[in-house]
C-alpha atoms as an extended CHARMM CRD file, in Angstrom:
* protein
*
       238  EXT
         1         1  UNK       CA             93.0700000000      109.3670000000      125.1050000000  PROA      1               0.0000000000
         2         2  UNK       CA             94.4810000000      113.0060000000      122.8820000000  PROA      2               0.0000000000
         3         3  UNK       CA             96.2300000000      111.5800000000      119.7810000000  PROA      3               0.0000000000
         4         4  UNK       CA             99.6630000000      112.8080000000      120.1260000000  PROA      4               0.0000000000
         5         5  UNK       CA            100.7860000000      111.0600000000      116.7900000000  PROA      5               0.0000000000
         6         6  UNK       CA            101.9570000000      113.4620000000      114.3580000000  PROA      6               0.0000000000
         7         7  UNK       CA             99.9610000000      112.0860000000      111.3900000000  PROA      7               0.0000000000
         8         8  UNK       CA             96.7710000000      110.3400000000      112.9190000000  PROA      8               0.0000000000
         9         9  UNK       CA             95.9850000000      107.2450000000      111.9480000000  PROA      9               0.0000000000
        10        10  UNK       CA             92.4580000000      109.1470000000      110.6770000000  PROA      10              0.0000000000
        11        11  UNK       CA             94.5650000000      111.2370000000      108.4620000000  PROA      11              0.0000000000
        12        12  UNK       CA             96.3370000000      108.4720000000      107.1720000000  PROA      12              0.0000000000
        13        13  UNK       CA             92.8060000000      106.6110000000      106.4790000000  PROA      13              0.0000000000
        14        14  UNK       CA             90.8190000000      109.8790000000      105.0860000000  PROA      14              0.0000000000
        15        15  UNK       CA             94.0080000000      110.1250000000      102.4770000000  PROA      15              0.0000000000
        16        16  UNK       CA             93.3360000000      106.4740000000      101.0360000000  PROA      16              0.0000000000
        17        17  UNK       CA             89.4880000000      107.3690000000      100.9600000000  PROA      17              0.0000000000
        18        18  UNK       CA             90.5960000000      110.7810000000       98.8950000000  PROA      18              0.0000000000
        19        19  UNK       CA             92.7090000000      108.2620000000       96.6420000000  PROA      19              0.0000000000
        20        20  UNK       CA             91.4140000000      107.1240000000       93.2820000000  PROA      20              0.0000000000
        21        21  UNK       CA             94.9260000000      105.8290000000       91.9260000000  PROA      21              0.0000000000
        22        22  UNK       CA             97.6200000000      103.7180000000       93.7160000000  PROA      22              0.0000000000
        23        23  UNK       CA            100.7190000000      102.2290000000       93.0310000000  PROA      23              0.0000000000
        24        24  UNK       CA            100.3860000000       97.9150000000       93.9900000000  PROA      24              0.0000000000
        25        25  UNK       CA            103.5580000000       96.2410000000       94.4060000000  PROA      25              0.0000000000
        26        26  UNK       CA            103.6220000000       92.3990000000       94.3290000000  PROA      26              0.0000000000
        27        27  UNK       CA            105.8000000000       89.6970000000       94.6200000000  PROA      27              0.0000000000
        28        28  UNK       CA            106.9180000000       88.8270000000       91.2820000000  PROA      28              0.0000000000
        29        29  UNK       CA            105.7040000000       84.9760000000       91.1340000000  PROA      29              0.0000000000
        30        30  UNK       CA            108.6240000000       83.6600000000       88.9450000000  PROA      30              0.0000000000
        31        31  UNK       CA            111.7140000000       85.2240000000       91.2480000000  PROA      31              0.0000000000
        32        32  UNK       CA            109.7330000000       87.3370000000       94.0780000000  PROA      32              0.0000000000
        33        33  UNK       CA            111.5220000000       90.5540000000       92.7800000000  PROA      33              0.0000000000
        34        34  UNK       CA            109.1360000000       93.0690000000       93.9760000000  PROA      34              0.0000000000
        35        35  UNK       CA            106.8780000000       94.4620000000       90.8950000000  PROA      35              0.0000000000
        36        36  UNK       CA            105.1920000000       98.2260000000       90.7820000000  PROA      36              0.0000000000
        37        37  UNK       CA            102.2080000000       98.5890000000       89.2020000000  PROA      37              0.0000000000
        38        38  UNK       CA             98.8470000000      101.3800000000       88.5640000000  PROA      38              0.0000000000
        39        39  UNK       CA             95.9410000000      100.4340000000       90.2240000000  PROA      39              0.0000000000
        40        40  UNK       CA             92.3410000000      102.5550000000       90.4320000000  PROA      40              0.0000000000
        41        41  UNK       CA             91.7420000000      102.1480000000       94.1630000000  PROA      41              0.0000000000
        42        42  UNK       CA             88.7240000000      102.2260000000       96.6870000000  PROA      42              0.0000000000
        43        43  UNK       CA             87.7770000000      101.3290000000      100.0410000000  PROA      43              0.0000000000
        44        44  UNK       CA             85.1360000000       99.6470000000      101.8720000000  PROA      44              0.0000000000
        45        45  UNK       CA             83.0450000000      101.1390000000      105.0340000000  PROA      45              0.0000000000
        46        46  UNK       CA             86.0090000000      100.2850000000      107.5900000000  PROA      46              0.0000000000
        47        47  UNK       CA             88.0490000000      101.8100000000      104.7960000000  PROA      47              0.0000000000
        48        48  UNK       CA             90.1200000000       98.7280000000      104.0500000000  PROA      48              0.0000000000
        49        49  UNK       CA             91.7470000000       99.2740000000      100.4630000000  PROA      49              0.0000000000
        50        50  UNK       CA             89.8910000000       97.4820000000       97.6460000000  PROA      50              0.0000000000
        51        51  UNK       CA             91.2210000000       97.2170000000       94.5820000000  PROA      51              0.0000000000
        52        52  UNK       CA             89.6930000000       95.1010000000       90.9440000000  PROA      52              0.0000000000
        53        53  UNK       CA             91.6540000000       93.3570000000       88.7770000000  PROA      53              0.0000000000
        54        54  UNK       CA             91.8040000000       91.6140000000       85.7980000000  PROA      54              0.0000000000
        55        55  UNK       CA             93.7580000000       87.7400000000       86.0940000000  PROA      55              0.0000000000
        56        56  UNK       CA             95.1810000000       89.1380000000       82.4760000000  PROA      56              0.0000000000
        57        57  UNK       CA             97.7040000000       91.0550000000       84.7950000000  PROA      57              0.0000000000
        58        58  UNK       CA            100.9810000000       90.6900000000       86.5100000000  PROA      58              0.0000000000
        59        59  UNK       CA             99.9140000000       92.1610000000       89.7000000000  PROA      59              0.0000000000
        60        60  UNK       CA             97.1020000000       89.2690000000       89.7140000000  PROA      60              0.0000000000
        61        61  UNK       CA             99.3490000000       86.5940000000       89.0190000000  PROA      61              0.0000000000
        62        62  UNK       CA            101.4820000000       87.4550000000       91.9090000000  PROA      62              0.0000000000
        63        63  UNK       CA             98.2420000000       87.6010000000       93.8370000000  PROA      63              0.0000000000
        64        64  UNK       CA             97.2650000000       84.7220000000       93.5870000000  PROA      64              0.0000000000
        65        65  UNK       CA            100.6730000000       82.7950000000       93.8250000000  PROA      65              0.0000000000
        66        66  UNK       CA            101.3000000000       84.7700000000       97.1560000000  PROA      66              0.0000000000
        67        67  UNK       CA             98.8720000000       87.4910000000       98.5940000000  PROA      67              0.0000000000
        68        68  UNK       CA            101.4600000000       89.5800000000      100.3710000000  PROA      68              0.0000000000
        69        69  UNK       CA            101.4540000000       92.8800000000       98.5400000000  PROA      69              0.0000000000
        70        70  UNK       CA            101.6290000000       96.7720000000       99.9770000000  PROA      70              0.0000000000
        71        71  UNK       CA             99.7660000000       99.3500000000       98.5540000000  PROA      71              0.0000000000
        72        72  UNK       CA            100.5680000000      103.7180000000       98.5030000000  PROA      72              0.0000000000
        73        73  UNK       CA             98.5590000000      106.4500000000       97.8830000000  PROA      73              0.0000000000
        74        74  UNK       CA             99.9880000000      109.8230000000       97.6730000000  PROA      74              0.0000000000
        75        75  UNK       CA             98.8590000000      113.5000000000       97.1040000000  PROA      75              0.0000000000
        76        76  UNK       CA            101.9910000000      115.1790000000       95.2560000000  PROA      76              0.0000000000
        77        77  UNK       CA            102.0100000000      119.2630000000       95.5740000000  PROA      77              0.0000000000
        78        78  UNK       CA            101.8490000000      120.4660000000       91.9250000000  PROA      78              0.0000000000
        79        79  UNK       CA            105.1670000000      122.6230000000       92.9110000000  PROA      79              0.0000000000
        80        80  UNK       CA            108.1320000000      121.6670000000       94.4040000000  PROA      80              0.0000000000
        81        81  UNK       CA            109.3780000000      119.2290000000       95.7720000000  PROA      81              0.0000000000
        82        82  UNK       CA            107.0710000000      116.1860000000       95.4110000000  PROA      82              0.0000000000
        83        83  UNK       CA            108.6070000000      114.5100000000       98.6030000000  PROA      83              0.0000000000
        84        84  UNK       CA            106.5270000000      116.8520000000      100.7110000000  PROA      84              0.0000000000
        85        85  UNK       CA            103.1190000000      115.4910000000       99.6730000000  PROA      85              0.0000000000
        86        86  UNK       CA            101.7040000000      113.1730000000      102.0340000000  PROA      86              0.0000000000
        87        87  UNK       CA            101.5540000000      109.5340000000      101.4760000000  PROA      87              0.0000000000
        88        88  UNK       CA            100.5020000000      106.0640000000      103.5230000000  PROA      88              0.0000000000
        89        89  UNK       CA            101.6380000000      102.5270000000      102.4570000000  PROA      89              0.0000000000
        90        90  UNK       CA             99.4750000000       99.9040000000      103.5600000000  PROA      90              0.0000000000
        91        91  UNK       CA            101.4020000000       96.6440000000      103.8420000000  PROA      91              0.0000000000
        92        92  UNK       CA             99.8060000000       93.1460000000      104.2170000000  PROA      92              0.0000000000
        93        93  UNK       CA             97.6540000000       90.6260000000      102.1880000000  PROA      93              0.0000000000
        94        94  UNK       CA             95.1770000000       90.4710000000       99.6360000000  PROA      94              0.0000000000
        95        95  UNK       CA             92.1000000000       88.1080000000       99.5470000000  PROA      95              0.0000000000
        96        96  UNK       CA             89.6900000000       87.8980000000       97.0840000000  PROA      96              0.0000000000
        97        97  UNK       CA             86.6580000000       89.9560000000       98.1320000000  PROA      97              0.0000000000
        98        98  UNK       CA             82.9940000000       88.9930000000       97.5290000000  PROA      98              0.0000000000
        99        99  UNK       CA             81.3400000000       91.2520000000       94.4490000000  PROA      99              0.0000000000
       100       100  UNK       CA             77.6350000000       91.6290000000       95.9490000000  PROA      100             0.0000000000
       101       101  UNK       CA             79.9930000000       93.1410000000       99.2220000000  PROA      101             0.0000000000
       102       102  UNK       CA             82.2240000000       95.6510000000       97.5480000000  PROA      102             0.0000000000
       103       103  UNK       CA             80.8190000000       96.2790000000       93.9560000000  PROA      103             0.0000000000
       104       104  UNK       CA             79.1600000000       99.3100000000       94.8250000000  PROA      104             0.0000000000
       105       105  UNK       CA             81.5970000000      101.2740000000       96.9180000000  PROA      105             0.0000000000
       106       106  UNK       CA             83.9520000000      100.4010000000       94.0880000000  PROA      106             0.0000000000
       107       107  UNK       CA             82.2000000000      101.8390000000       91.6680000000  PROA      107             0.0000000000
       108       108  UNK       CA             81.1230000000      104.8310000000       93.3260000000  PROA      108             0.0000000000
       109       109  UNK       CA             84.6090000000      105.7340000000       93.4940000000  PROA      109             0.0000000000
       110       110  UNK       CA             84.9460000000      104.2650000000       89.3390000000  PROA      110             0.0000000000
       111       111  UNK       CA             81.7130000000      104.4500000000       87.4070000000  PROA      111             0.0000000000
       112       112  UNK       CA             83.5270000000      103.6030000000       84.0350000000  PROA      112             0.0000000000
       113       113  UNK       CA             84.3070000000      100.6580000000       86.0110000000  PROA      113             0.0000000000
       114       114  UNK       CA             80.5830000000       99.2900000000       84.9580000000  PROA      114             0.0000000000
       115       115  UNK       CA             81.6480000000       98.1540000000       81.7530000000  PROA      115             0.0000000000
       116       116  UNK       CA             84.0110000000       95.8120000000       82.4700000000  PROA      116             0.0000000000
       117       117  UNK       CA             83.3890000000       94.7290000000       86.2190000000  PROA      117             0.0000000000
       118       118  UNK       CA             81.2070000000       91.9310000000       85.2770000000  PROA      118             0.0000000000
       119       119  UNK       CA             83.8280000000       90.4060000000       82.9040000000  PROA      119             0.0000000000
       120       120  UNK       CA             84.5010000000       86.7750000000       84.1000000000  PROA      120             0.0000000000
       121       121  UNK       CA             88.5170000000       87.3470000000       83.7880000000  PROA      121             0.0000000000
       122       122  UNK       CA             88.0090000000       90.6710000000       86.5550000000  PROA      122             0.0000000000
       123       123  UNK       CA             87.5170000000       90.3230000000       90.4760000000  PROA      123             0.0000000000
       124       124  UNK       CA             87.6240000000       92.4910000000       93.1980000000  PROA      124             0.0000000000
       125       125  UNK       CA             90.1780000000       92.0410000000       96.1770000000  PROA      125             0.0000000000
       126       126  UNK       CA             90.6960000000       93.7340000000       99.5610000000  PROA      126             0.0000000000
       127       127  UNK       CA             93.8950000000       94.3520000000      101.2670000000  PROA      127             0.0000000000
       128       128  UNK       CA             93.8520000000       92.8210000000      104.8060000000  PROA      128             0.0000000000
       129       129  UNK       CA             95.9680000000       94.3200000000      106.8680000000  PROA      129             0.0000000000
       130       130  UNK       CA             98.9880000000       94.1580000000      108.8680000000  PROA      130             0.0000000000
       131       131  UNK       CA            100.0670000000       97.8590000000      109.4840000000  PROA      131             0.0000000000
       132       132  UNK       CA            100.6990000000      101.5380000000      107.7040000000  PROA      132             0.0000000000
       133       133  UNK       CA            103.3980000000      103.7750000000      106.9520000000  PROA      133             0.0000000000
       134       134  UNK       CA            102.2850000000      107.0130000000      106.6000000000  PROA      134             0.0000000000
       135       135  UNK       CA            104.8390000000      110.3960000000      106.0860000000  PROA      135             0.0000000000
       136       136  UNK       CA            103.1110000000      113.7290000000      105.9890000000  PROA      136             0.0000000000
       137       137  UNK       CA            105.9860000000      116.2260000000      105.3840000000  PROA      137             0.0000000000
       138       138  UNK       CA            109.7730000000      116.4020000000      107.2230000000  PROA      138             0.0000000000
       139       139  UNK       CA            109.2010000000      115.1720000000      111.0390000000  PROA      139             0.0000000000
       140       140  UNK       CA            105.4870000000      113.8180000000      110.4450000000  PROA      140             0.0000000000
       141       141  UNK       CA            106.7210000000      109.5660000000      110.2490000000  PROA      141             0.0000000000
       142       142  UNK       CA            103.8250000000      107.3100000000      112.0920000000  PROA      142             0.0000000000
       143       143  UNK       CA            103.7980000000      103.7090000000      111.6190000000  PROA      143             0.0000000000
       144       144  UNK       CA             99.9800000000      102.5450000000      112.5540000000  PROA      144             0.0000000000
       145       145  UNK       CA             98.6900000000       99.1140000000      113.3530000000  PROA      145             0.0000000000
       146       146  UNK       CA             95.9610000000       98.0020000000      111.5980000000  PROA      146             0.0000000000
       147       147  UNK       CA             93.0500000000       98.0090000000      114.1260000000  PROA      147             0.0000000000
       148       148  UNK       CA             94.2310000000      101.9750000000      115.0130000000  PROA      148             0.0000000000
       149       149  UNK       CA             93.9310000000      103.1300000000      111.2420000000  PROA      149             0.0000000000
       150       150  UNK       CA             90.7820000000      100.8980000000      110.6190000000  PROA      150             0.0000000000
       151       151  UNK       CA             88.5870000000      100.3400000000      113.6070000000  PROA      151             0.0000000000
       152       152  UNK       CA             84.9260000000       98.4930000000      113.3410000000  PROA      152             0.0000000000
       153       153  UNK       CA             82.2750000000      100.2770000000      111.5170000000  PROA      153             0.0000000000
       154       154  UNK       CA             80.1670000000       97.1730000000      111.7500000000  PROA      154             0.0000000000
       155       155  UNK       CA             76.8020000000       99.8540000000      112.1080000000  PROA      155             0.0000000000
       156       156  UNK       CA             77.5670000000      101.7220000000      109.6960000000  PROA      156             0.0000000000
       157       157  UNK       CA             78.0430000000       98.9710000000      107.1270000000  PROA      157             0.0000000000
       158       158  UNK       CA             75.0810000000       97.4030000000      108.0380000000  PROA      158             0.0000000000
       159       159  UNK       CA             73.0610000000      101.1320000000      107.4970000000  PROA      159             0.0000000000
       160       160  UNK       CA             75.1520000000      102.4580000000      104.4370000000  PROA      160             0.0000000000
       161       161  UNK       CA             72.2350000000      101.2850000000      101.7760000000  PROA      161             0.0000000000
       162       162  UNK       CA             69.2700000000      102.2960000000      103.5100000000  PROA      162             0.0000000000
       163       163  UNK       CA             71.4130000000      105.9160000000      104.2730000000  PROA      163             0.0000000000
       164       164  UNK       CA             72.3280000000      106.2980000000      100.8070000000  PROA      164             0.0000000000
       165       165  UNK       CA             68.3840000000      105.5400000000       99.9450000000  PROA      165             0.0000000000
       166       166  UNK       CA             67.1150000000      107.7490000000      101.8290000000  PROA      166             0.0000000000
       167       167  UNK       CA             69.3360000000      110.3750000000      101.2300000000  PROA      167             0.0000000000
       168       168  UNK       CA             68.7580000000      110.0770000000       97.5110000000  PROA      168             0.0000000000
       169       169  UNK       CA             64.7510000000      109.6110000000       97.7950000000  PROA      169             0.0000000000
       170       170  UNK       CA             64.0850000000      112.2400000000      100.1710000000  PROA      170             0.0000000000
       171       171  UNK       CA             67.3110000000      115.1800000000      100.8170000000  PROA      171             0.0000000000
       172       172  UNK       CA             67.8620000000      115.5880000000       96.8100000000  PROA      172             0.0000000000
       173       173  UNK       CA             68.1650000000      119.1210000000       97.6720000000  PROA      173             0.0000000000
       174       174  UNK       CA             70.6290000000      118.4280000000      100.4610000000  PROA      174             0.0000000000
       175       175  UNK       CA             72.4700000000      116.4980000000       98.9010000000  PROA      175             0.0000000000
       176       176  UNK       CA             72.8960000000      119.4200000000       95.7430000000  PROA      176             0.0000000000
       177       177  UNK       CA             73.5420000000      121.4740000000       98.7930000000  PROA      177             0.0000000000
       178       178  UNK       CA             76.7440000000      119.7640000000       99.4450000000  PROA      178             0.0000000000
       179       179  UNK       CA             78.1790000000      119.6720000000       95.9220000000  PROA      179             0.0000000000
       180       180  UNK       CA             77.5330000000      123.3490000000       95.6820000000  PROA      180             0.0000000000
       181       181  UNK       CA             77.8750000000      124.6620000000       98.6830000000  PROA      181             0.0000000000
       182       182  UNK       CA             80.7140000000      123.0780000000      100.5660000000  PROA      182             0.0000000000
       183       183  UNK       CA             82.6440000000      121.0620000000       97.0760000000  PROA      183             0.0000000000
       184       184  UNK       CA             82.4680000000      124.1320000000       94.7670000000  PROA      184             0.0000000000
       185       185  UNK       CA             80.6920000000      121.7040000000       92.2880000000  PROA      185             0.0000000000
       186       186  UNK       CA             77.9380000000      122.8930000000       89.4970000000  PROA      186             0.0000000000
       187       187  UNK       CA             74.6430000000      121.5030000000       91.6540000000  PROA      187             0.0000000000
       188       188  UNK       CA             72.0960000000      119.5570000000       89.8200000000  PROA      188             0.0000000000
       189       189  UNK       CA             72.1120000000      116.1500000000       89.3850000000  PROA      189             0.0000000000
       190       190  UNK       CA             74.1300000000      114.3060000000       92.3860000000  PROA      190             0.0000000000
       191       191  UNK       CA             73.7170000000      111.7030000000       93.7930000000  PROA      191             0.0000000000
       192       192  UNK       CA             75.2930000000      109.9670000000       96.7680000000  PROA      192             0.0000000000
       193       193  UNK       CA             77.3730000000      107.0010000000       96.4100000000  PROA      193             0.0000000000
       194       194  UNK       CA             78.5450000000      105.8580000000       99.3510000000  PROA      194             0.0000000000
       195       195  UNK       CA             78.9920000000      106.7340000000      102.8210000000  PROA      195             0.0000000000
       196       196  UNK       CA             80.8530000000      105.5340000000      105.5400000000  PROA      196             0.0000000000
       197       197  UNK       CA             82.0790000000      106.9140000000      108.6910000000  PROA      197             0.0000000000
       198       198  UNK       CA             85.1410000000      109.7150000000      107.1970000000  PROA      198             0.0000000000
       199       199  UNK       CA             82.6950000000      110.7120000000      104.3380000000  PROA      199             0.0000000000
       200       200  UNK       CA             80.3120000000      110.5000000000      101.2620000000  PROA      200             0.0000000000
       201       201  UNK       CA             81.1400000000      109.4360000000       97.8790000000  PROA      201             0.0000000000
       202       202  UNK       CA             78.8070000000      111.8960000000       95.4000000000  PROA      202             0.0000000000
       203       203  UNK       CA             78.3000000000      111.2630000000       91.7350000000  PROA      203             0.0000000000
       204       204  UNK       CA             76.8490000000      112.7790000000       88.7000000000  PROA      204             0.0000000000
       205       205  UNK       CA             76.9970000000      110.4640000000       85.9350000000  PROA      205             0.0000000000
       206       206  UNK       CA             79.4870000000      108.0750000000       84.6390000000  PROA      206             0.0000000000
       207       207  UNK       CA             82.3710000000      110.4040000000       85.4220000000  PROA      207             0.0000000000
       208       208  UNK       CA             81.9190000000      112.9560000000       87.3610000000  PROA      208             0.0000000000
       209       209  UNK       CA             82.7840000000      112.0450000000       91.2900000000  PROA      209             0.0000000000
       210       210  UNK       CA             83.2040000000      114.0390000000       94.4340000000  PROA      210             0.0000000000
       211       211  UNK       CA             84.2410000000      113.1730000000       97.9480000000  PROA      211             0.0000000000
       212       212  UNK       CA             82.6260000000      114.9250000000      100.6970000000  PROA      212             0.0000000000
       213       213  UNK       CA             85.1420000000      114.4640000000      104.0660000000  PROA      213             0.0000000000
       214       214  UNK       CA             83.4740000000      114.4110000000      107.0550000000  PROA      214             0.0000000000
       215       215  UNK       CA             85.5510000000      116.7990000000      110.1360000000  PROA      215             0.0000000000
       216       216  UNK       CA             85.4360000000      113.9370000000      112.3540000000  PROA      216             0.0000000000
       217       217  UNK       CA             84.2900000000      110.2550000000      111.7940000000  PROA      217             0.0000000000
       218       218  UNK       CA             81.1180000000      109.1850000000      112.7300000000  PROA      218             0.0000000000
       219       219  UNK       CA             80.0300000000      105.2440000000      113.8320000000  PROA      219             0.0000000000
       220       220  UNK       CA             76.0910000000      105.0900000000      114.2320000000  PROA      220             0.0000000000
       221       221  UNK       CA             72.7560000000      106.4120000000      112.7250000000  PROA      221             0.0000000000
       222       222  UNK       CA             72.1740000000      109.1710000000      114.8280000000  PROA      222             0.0000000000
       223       223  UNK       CA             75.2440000000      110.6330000000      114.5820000000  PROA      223             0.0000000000
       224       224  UNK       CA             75.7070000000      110.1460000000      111.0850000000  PROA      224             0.0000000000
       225       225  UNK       CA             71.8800000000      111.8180000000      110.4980000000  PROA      225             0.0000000000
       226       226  UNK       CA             73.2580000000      114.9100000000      112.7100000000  PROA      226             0.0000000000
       227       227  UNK       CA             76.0660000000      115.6930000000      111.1380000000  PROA      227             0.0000000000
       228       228  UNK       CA             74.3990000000      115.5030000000      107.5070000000  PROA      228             0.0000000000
       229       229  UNK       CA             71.7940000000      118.0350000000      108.3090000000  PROA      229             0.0000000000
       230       230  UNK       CA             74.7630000000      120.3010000000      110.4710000000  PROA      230             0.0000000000
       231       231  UNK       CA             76.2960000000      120.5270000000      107.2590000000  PROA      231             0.0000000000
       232       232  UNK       CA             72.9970000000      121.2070000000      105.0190000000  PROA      232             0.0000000000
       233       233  UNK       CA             72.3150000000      124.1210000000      107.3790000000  PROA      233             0.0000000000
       234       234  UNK       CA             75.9620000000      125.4660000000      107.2820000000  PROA      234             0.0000000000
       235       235  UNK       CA             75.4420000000      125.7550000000      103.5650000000  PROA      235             0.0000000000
       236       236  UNK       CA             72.4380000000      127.3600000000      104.2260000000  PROA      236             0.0000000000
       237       237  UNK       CA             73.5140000000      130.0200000000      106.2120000000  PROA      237             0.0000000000
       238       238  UNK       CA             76.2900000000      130.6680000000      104.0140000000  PROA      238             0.0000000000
């Protein structure tokens, strides 16, 4: 079926995969007054929002006293009117997520993250959920359900490792390819990150990070091995 929605649901995913900031709110656990906070954001494979947190803060405390929370991530134009950016809110609950399951997509997205993701007062947490708001600009209002904006990657979250590996051990040039060629970045020295079926998560470092946005999502091995080696040869030919 032709997607006739004005802002896909794939648009509205690819922007939270873009994001590195959010802004949380939570139910204020004292009087349930809604409370606004800063959060450095990532997502998992299926692109589910994940977020880690410290039990020091106010958004945790609400967590954990009632998961219900919704989550935005906009891009603002740097002129004009900011209200013409496009932004999603994701709106349902978080649940604690499992470290060895999330710790690495999280900090491919956060490097400086490392220092203080083992602390015993931090924990990571993924937003399950119900549906998305997403505005891209006068006219372009969708309101997705949650199994439209994240379908099953179940394939490619069992491969993502063993891709990443690979990529790494044997497609170094590749992979400097893409930073130069196709992200305008300085090659020499990237690495890939992460992967999943919108894109790959490069890094250089403890700060530097890049996100390479696949044109259209991809679900298995083969695909996912065709399209990274269309897009080493476009560079190529450039």
């Amino acid at each position: 079926m032709t997607d006739t929605r004005s802002f896909t649901a794939g648009e509205a995913r690819n922007l939270l995969r873009r994001a590195r900031t959010a802004t949380l709110a939570t139910l204020n656990r004292e009087d349930g007054i809604p409370y606004a906070s800063l959060v450095n954001i990532a997502t998992d494979v299926r692109g589910l929002p994940l977020i880690l947190v410290s039990t020091l803060a106010w958004h945790t405390r609400n967590l954990l006293a009632d998961g219900r929370a919704s989550l935005m991530v906009a891009e603002v134009p740097e002129q004009g009117d900011a209200l013409t950016g496009a932004r999603v809110t994701v709106m349902g609950r978080f649940v604690r997520a499992d470290a060895a399951g999330v710790s690495r997509r999280y900090l491919a997205r956060h490097p400086a993250a490392e220092l203080y993701a083992s602390f015993g007062d931090f924990a990571f947490w993924r937003l399950e959920p119900e549906r998305a708001h997403a505005v891209a600009g006068f006219g372009r209002i969708e309101t997705n359900p949650a199994d439209e904006m994240f379908p099953s990657a179940d394939e490619m979250t069992a491969l993502e490792a063993g891709a990443i590996a690979h990529m790494n051990e044997d497609h170094e040039e590749a992979i400097q390819l893409y930073a130069g060629g196709l992200l305008g970045a300085t090659p020499g020295g990237w690495k890939i990150a992460g992967i999943d079926p919108d894109g790959a998560d490069l890094r250089r470092g403890e700060a530097e990070v890049l996100r390479l946005s696949f044109d259209e999502p991809v679900y298995g091995a083969g695909a996912l091995r065709a399209l990274l080696a269309r897009l080493g040869e476009q560079v190529r030919r450039k």
